[in-house]
Coordinates of C-alpha atoms in Angstrom, one line a residue:
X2 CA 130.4 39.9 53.3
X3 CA 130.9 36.1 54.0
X4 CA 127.9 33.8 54.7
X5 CA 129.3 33.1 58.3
X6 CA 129.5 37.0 58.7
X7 CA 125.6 36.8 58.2
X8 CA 123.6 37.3 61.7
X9 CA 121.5 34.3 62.4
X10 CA 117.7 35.0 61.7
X11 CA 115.6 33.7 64.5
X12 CA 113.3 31.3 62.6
X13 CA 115.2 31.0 59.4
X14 CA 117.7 28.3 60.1
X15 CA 115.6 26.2 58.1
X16 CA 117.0 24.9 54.7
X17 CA 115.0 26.9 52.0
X18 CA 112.3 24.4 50.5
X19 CA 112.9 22.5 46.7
X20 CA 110.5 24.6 45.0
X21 CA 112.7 28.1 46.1
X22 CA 114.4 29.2 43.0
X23 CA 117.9 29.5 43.7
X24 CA 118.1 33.0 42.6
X25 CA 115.4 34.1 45.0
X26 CA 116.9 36.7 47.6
X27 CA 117.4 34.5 51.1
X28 CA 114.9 35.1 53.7
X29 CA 118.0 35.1 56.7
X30 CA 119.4 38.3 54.0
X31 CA 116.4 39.5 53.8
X32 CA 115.5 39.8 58.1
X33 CA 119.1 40.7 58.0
X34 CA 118.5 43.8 56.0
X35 CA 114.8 44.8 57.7
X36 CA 116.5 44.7 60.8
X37 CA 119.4 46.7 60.3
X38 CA 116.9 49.3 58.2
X39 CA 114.6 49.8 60.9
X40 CA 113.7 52.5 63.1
X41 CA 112.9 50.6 66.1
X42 CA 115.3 48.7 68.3
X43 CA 114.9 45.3 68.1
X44 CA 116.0 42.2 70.5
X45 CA 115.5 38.4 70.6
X46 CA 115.7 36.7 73.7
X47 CA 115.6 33.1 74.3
X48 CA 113.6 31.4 77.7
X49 CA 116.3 32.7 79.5
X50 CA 116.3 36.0 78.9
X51 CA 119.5 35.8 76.7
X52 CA 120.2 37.7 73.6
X53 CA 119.8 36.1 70.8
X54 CA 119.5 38.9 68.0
X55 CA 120.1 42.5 68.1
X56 CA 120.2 45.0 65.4
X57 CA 122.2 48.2 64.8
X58 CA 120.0 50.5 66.6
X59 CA 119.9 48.1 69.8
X60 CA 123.5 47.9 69.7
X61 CA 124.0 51.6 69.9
X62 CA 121.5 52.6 72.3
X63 CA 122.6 50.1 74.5
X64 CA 126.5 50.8 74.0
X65 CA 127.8 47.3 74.0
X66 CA 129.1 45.5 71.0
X67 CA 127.0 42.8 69.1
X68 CA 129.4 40.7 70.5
X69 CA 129.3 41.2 74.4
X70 CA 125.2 41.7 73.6
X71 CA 124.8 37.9 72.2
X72 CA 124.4 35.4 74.5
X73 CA 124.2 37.5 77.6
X74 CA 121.2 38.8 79.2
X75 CA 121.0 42.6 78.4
X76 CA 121.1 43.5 82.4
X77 CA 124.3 41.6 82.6
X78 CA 125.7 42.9 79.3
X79 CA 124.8 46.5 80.8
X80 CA 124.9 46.8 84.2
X81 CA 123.0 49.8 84.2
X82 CA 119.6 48.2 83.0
X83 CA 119.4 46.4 86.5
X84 CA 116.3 47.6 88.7
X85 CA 115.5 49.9 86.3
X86 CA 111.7 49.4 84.4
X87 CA 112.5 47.6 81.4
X88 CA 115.0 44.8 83.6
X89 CA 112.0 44.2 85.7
X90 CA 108.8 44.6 82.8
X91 CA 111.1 41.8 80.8
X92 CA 111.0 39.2 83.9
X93 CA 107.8 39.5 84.2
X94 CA 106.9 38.7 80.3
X95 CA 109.7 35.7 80.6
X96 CA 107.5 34.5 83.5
X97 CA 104.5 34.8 81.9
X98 CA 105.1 34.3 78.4
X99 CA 102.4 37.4 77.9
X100 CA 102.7 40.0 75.4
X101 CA 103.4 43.6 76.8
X102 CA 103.3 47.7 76.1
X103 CA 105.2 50.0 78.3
X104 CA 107.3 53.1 78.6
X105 CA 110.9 52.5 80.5
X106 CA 113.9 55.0 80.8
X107 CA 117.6 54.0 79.8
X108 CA 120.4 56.1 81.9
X109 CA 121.3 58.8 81.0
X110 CA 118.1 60.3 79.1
X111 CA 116.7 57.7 76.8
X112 CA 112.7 56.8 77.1
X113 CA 111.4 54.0 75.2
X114 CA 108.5 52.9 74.1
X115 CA 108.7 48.9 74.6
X116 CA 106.6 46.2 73.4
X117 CA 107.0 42.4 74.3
X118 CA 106.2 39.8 72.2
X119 CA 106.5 36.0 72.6
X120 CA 107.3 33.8 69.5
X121 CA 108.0 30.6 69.9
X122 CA 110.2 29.8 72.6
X123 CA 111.8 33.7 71.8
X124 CA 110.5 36.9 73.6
X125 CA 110.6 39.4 70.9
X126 CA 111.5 43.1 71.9
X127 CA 110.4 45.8 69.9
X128 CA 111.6 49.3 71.4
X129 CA 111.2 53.0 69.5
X130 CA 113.0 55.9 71.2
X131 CA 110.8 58.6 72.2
X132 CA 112.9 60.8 73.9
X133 CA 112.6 63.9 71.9
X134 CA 108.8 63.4 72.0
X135 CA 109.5 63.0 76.1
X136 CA 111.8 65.8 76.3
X137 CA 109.0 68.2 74.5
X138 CA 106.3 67.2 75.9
X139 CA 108.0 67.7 79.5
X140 CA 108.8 71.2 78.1
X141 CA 105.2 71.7 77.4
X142 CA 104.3 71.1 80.2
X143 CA 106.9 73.2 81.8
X144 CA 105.9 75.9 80.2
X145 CA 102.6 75.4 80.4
X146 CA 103.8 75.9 84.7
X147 CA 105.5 78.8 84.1
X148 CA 102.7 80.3 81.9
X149 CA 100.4 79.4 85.0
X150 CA 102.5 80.7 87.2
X151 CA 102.9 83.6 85.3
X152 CA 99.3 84.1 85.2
X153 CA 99.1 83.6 89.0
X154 CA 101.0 86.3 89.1
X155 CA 99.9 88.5 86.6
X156 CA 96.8 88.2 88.5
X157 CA 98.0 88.8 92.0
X158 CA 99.6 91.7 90.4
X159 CA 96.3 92.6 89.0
X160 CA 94.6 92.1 92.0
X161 CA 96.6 94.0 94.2
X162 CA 96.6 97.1 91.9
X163 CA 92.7 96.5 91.7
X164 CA 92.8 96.3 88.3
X165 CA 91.6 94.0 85.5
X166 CA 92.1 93.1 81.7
X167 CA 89.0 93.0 78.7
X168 CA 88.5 91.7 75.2
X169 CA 85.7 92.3 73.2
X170 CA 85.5 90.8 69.7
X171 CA 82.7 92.4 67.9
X172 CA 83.0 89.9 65.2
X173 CA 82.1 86.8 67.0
X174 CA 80.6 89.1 70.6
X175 CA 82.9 86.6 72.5
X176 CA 84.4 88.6 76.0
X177 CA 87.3 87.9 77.9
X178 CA 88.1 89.1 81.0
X179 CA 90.3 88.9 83.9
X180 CA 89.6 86.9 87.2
X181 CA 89.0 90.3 89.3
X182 CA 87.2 92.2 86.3
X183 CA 83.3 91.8 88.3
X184 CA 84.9 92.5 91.5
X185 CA 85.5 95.9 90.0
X186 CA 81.3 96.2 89.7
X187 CA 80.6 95.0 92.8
X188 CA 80.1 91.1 92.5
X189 CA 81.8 89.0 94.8
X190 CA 82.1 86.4 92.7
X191 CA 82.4 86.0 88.4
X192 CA 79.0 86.5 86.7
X193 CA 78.2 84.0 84.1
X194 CA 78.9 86.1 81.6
X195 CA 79.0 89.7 80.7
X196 CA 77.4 92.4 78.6
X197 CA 77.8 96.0 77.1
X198 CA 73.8 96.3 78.3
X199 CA 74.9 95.0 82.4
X200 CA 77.9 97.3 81.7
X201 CA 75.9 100.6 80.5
X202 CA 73.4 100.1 83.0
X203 CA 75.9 100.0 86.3
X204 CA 77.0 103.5 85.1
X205 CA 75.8 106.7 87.1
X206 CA 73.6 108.9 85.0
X207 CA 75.7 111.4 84.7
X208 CA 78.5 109.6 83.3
X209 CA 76.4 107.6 80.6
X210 CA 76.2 109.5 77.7
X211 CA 79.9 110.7 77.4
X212 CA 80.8 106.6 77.8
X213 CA 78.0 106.1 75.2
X214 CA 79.6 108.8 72.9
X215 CA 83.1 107.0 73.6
X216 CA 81.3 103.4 72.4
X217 CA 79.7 104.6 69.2
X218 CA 82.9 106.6 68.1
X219 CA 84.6 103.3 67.7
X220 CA 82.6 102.7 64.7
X221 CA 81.8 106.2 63.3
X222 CA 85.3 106.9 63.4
X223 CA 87.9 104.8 61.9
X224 CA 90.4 107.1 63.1
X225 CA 89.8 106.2 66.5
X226 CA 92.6 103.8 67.6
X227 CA 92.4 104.2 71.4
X228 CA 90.1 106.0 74.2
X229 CA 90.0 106.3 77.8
X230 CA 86.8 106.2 79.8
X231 CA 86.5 107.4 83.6
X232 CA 83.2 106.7 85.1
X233 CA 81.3 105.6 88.6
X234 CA 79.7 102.1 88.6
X235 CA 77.1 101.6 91.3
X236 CA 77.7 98.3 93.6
X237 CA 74.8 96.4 95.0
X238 CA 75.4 98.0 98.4
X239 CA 74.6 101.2 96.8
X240 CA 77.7 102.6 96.7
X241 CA 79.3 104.7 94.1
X242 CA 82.8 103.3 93.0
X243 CA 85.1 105.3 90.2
X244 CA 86.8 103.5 87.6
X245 CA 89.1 104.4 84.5
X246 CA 89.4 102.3 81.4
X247 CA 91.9 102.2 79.0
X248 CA 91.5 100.6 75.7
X249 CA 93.0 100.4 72.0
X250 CA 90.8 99.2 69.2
X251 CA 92.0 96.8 66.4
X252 CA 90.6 97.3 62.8
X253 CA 90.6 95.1 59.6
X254 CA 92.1 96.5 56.6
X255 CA 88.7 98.3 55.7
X256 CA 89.2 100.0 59.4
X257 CA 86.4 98.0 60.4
X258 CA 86.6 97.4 64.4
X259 CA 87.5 93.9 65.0
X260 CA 88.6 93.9 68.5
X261 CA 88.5 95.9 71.3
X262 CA 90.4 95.1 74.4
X263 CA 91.8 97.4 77.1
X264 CA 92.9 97.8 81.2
X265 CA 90.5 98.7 83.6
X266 CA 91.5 100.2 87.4
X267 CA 89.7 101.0 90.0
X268 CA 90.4 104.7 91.5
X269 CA 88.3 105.1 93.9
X270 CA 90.8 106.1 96.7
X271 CA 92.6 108.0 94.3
X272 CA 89.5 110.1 93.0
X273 CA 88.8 110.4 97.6
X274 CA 91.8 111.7 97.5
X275 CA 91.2 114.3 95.1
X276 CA 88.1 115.4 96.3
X277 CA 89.7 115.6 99.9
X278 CA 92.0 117.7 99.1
X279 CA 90.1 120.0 96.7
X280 CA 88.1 120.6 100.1
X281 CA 90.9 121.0 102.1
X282 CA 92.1 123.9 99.4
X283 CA 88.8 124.8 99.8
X284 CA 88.8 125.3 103.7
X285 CA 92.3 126.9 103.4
X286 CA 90.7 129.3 101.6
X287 CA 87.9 129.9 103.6
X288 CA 89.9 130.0 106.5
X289 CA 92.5 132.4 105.3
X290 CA 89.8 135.0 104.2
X291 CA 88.1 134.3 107.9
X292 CA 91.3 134.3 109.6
X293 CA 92.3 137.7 108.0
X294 CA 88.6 139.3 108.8
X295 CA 88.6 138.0 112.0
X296 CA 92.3 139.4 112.9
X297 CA 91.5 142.6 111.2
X298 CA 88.9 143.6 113.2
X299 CA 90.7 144.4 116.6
X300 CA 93.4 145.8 114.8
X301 CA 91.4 147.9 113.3
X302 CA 89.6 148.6 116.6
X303 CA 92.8 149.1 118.2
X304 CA 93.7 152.0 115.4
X305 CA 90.6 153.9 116.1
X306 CA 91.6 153.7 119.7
X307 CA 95.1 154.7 118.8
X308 CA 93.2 158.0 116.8
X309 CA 91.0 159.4 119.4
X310 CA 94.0 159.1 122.1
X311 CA 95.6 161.3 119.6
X312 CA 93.2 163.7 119.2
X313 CA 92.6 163.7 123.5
X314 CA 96.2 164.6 123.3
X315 CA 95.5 167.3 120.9
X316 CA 92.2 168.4 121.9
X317 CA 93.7 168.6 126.1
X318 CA 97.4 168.1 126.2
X319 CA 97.1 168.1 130.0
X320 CA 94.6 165.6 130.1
X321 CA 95.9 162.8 132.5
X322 CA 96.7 158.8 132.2
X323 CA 93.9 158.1 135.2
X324 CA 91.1 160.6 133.3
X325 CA 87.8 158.4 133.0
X326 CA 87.9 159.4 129.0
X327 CA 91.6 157.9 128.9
X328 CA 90.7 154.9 131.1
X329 CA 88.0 153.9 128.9
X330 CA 90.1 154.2 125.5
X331 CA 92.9 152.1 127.3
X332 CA 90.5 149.6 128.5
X333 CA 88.9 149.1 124.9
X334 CA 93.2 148.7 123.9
X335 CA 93.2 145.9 126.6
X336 CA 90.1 144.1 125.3
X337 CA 91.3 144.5 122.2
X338 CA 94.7 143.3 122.4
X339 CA 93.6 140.3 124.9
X340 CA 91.0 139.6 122.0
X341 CA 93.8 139.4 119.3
X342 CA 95.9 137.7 121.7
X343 CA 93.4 134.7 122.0
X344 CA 93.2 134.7 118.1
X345 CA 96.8 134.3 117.6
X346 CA 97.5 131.6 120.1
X347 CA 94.6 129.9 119.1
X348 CA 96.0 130.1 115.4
X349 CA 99.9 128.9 117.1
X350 CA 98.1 126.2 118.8
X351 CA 96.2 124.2 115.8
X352 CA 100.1 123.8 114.4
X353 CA 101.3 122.5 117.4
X354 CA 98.3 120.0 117.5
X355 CA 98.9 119.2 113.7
X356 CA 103.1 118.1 114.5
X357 CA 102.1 116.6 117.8
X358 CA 103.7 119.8 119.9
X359 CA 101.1 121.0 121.8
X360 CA 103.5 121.0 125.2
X361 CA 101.8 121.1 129.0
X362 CA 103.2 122.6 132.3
X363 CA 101.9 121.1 135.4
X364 CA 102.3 123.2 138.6
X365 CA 99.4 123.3 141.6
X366 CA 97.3 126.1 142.1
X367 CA 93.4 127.6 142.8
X368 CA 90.9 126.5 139.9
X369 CA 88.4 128.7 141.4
X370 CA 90.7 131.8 141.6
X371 CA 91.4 131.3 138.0
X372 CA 88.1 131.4 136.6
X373 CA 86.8 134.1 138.9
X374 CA 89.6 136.6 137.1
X375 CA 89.0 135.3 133.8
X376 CA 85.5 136.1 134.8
X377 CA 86.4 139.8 135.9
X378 CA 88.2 140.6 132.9
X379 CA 85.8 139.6 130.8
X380 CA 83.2 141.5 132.5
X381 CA 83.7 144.7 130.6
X382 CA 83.3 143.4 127.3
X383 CA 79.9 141.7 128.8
X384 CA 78.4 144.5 129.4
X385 CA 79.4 146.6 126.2
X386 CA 77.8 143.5 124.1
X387 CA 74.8 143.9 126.8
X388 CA 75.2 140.4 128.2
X389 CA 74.4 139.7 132.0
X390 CA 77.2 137.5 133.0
X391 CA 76.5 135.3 136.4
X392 CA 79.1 133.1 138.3
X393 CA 78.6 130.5 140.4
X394 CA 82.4 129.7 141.9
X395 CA 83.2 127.0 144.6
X396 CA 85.9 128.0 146.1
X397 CA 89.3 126.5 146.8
X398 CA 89.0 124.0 143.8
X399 CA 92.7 123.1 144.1
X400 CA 94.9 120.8 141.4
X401 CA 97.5 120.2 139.2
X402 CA 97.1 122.2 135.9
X403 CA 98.6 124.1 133.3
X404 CA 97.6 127.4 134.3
X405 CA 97.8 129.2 130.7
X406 CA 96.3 126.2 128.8
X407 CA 93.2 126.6 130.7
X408 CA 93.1 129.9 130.4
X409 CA 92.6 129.6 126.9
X410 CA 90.2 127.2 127.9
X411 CA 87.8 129.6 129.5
X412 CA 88.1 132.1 127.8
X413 CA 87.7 130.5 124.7
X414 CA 84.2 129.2 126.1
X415 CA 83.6 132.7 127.4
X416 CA 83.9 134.3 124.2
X417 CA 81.8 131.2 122.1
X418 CA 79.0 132.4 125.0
X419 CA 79.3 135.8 124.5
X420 CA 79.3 135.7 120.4
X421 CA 76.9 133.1 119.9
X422 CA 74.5 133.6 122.8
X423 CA 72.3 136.2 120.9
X424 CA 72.9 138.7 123.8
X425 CA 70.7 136.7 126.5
X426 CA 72.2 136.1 130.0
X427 CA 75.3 133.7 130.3
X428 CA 76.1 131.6 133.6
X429 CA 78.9 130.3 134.5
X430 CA 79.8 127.5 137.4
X431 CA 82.3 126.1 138.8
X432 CA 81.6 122.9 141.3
X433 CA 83.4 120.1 143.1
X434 CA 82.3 116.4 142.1
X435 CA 83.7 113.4 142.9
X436 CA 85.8 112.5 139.9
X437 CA 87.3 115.9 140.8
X438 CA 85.9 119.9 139.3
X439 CA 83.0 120.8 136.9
X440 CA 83.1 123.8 134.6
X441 CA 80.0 124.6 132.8
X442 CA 79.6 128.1 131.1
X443 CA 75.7 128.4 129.4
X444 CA 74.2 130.9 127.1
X445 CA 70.4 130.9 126.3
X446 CA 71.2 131.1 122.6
X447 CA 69.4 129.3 119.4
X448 CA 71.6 126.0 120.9
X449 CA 73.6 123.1 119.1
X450 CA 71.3 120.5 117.4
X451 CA 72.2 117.3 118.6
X452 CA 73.5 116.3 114.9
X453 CA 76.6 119.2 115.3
X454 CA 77.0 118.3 119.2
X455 CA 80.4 116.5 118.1
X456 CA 81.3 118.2 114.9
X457 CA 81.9 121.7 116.5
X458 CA 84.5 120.4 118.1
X459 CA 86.6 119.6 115.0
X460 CA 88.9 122.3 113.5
X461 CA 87.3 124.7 111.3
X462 CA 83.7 123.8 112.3
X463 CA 80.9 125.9 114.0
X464 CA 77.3 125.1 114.3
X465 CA 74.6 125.8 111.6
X466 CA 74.7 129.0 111.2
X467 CA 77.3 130.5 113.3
X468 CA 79.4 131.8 110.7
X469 CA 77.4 135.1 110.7
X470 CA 78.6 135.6 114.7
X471 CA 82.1 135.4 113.3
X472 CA 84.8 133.4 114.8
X473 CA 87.5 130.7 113.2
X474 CA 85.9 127.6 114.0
X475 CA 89.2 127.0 116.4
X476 CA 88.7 127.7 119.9
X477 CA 86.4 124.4 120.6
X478 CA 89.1 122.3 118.9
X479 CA 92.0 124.0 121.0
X480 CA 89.5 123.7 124.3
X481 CA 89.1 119.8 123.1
X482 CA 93.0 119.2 122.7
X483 CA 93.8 121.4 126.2
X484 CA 91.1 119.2 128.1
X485 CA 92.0 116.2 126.7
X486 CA 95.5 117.0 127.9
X487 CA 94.6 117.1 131.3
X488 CA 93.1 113.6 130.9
X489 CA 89.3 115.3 131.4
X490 CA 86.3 115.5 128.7
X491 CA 84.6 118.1 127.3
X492 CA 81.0 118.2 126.1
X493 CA 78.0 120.3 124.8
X494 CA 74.4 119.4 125.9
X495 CA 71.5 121.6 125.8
X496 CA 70.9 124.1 128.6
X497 CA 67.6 124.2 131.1
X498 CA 64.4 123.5 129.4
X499 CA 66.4 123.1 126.1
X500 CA 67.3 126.5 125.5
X501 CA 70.6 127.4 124.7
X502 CA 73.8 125.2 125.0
X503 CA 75.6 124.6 127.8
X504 CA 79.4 123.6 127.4
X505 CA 80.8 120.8 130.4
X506 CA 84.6 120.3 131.2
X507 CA 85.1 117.6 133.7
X508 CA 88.7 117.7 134.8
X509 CA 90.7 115.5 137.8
X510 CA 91.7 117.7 140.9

């Protein structure tokens, strides 16, 4: 290389002093070669902001030539630089002739680290490229934001499933848990920390001991690698909540327990569920076996009718149809078959009710003629169960009804009097009011306490007791659902004095 090819050193124009040996390596040769061989980028400017030196690295980053670079001011030399950070943080320190430190971009992707230093009458730029530090320490930080919003979610996901994530490690008796981990016992908001002691003693006492037995396994047994607890945790509103917790244990090489850490859900509706429907197996049950007796019983009736007709036909083959002895065994068929009747449309009726199909049809007629039949046909079997059966019927109670539907209604309230009345005297009346007719049929029985007055009317339910006067806990929910149709109300309140119950069915004429 020639001495003119040399760059100029900024400061070293000078001659080299009289004492220099000649053989010394030249100071310009020397800045020559420390510039080329550094790392950073490396610009002199003079007052005007025009290039003076560059080196290799300044030359490349830039993407001029040393050539267009010298003597022009680098925003001229690169258009691009105008506007941008370093343009303006490089007026500012040729204004002010002050040193500066500052980050600045360079298009397309470049970040620098930049600092300004005047010498002289030069402004020295010293510049180290730092985009691969920028570039990962923007993808730290993005994925720092996606691990946080990952977590967010995790955690809505975790929330929403009313569950929550643990970590025990028995080695330092740090805990970890999820956000929504004391929501699961109850607290509102995170306790300041958390033990096996606060856990233990939320448990119900009948669950303790096998979650104890499940605890001290972990370190009797080294071949226990996982376990699953469920348990009820009492909240501070004094309600019992169930939980199951999953959770795999992590051993050393000894198969010491190190770590445990596990899952923990809360199944609470599920275990409602559960029970629910256990019951409602239960009352299938209970109903099918009630339902059976309770349908076996006229038919049984109506084959010991069946037999001594028989045997009157055997016995007196001339023995008319109109005889009193035939008129009574037909009569006990009628009760009997009206009985079973009842039973069975009651029965057809609560799967209407269930599907929504419980159909009405409306035609005008005598309320008061109604119920004084129902009241006539059901005067025989009032007397053979030794019941006095009064009626008090105001007449010409006229309205829009469905005639069969309340049929069922009385005599469904008819036969609730007659079966639970303990054989005492039954009234029924009928009156006019001026919402429109009141129906009110009273036995002098042991009563409803007020506590069953508005269970009894649910399906499957009787009051306290009742289940020994038979019946399948149907006919006050069918009465309900008929009444109800009609847009009236139904009610049970105690009868004079408090004796006995006395059932009310308000309907619109």
């Amino acid at each position: 290389m020639s001495a003119s090819s040399v760059p100029r050193a900024p400061g070293f124009d000078r001659a080299p002093s009289s004492e220099s040996d000649s053989s010394a390596f030249p100071a310009a040769e020397r800045l020559r070669v420390l510039l080329e061989h550094m790392a950073e980028i490396f610009l002199s400017l003079d007052a005007r902001g025009r290039v003076l030196e560059c080196n290799a690295q300044a030359v490349a980053l830039l993407g001029v030539t040393p050539e267009r670079l010298r003597g022009q001011e680098p925003w001229t030399a690169v258009p691009a630089l105008v506007g941008r950070t370093l343009h303006e943080r490089l007026l500012v320190a040729l204004e002010t002739r002050q040193p500066a430190r500052f980050l600045a971009s360079l298009p397309p992707r470049s970040w620098l680290e930049v600092s300004v230093v005047p010498v002289h009458d030069e402004l020295w730029v010293l510049a180290s490229d730092i985009t691969q530090r920028e570039e990962a320490q923007a993808l730290v930080e993005q994925t720092e934001k996606r691990f946080q919003l990952l977590g967010e979610r995790f955690q809505v996901a975790l929330d929403s499933a009313r569950m929550a994530v643990w970590e025990t490690n028995l080695a330092t008796g740090q805990v970890f848990r999820s956000e929504g981990h004391d929501r699961l016992y109850g607290y509102p908001e995170p306790l300041p920390e958390w033990t096996h002691e606060k856990f233990m003693a939320s448990l119900h006492p009948e669950d303790r001991p096998e979650v104890q037995a499940q605890v001290m396994a972990i370190f009797s047994n080294n071949d226990v690698k996982d376990y699953t607890s469920t348990f009820r945790t009492r909240w501070a509103d004094g309600t019992w909540h169930w939980l199951t917790s999953r959770a795999r244990v992590l051993r050393d090489g000894e198969g010491r327990p190190m770590v445990v850490r596990g899952a923990i859900l809360d199944i609470t509706m599920l275990k409602e569920t559960e029970l629910a429907l256990q019951e409602a197996v239960r009352v299938r049950d209970d109903f099918l076996s009630l339902a059976s007796h309770e349908l076996k019983t006229p038919l049984t009736g109506l084959l010991l009718q069946m037999q001594m007709l028989r045997r009157l036909e055997t016995e007196a083959a001339s023995t008319p149809l109109d005889s009193p002895k035939m008129r009574v065994r037909m009569e006990a068929i009628d009760r009997l078959l009206r009985r079973l009747g009842l039973l069975v449309d009651n029965l057809l009726d609560v799967g209407r009710i269930r599907h929504g199909k419980l159909d009405f049809s409306f035609s005008t007629g005598d309320l008061s003629a109604l119920v004084s039949e129902l009241l006539v046909r059901t005067g025989d079997e009032a007397r053979l169960a030794g019941v006095s059966l009064t009626a008090h019927i105001e007449p010409s109670l006229v309205g829009h009804f469905d005639w069969l539907r309340l049929e069922q209604v009385v005599m469904n309230l008819l036969s609730n009097a007659l079966r639970h009345g303990g054989g005492r005297p039954v009234e029924v009346r009928l009156e006019r009011t001026s919402e429109g007719a009141r129906l009110v049929v009273r036995d002098e029985g042991p009563g409803v306490p007020e506590v069953d007055r508005e269970r009894i009317f649910a399906r499957f339910e009787q009051a306290q007791g009742a289940a020994r006067a038979g019946g399948l806990g149907l006919g006050l929910f069918i009465v309900r659902q008929i009444v109800e149709g009609h847009r009236g109300h139904v009610h049970v309140e105690p009868g004079p004095g408090g004796r006995g119950a006395a059932f009310v069915v308000e309907l619109p004429l």
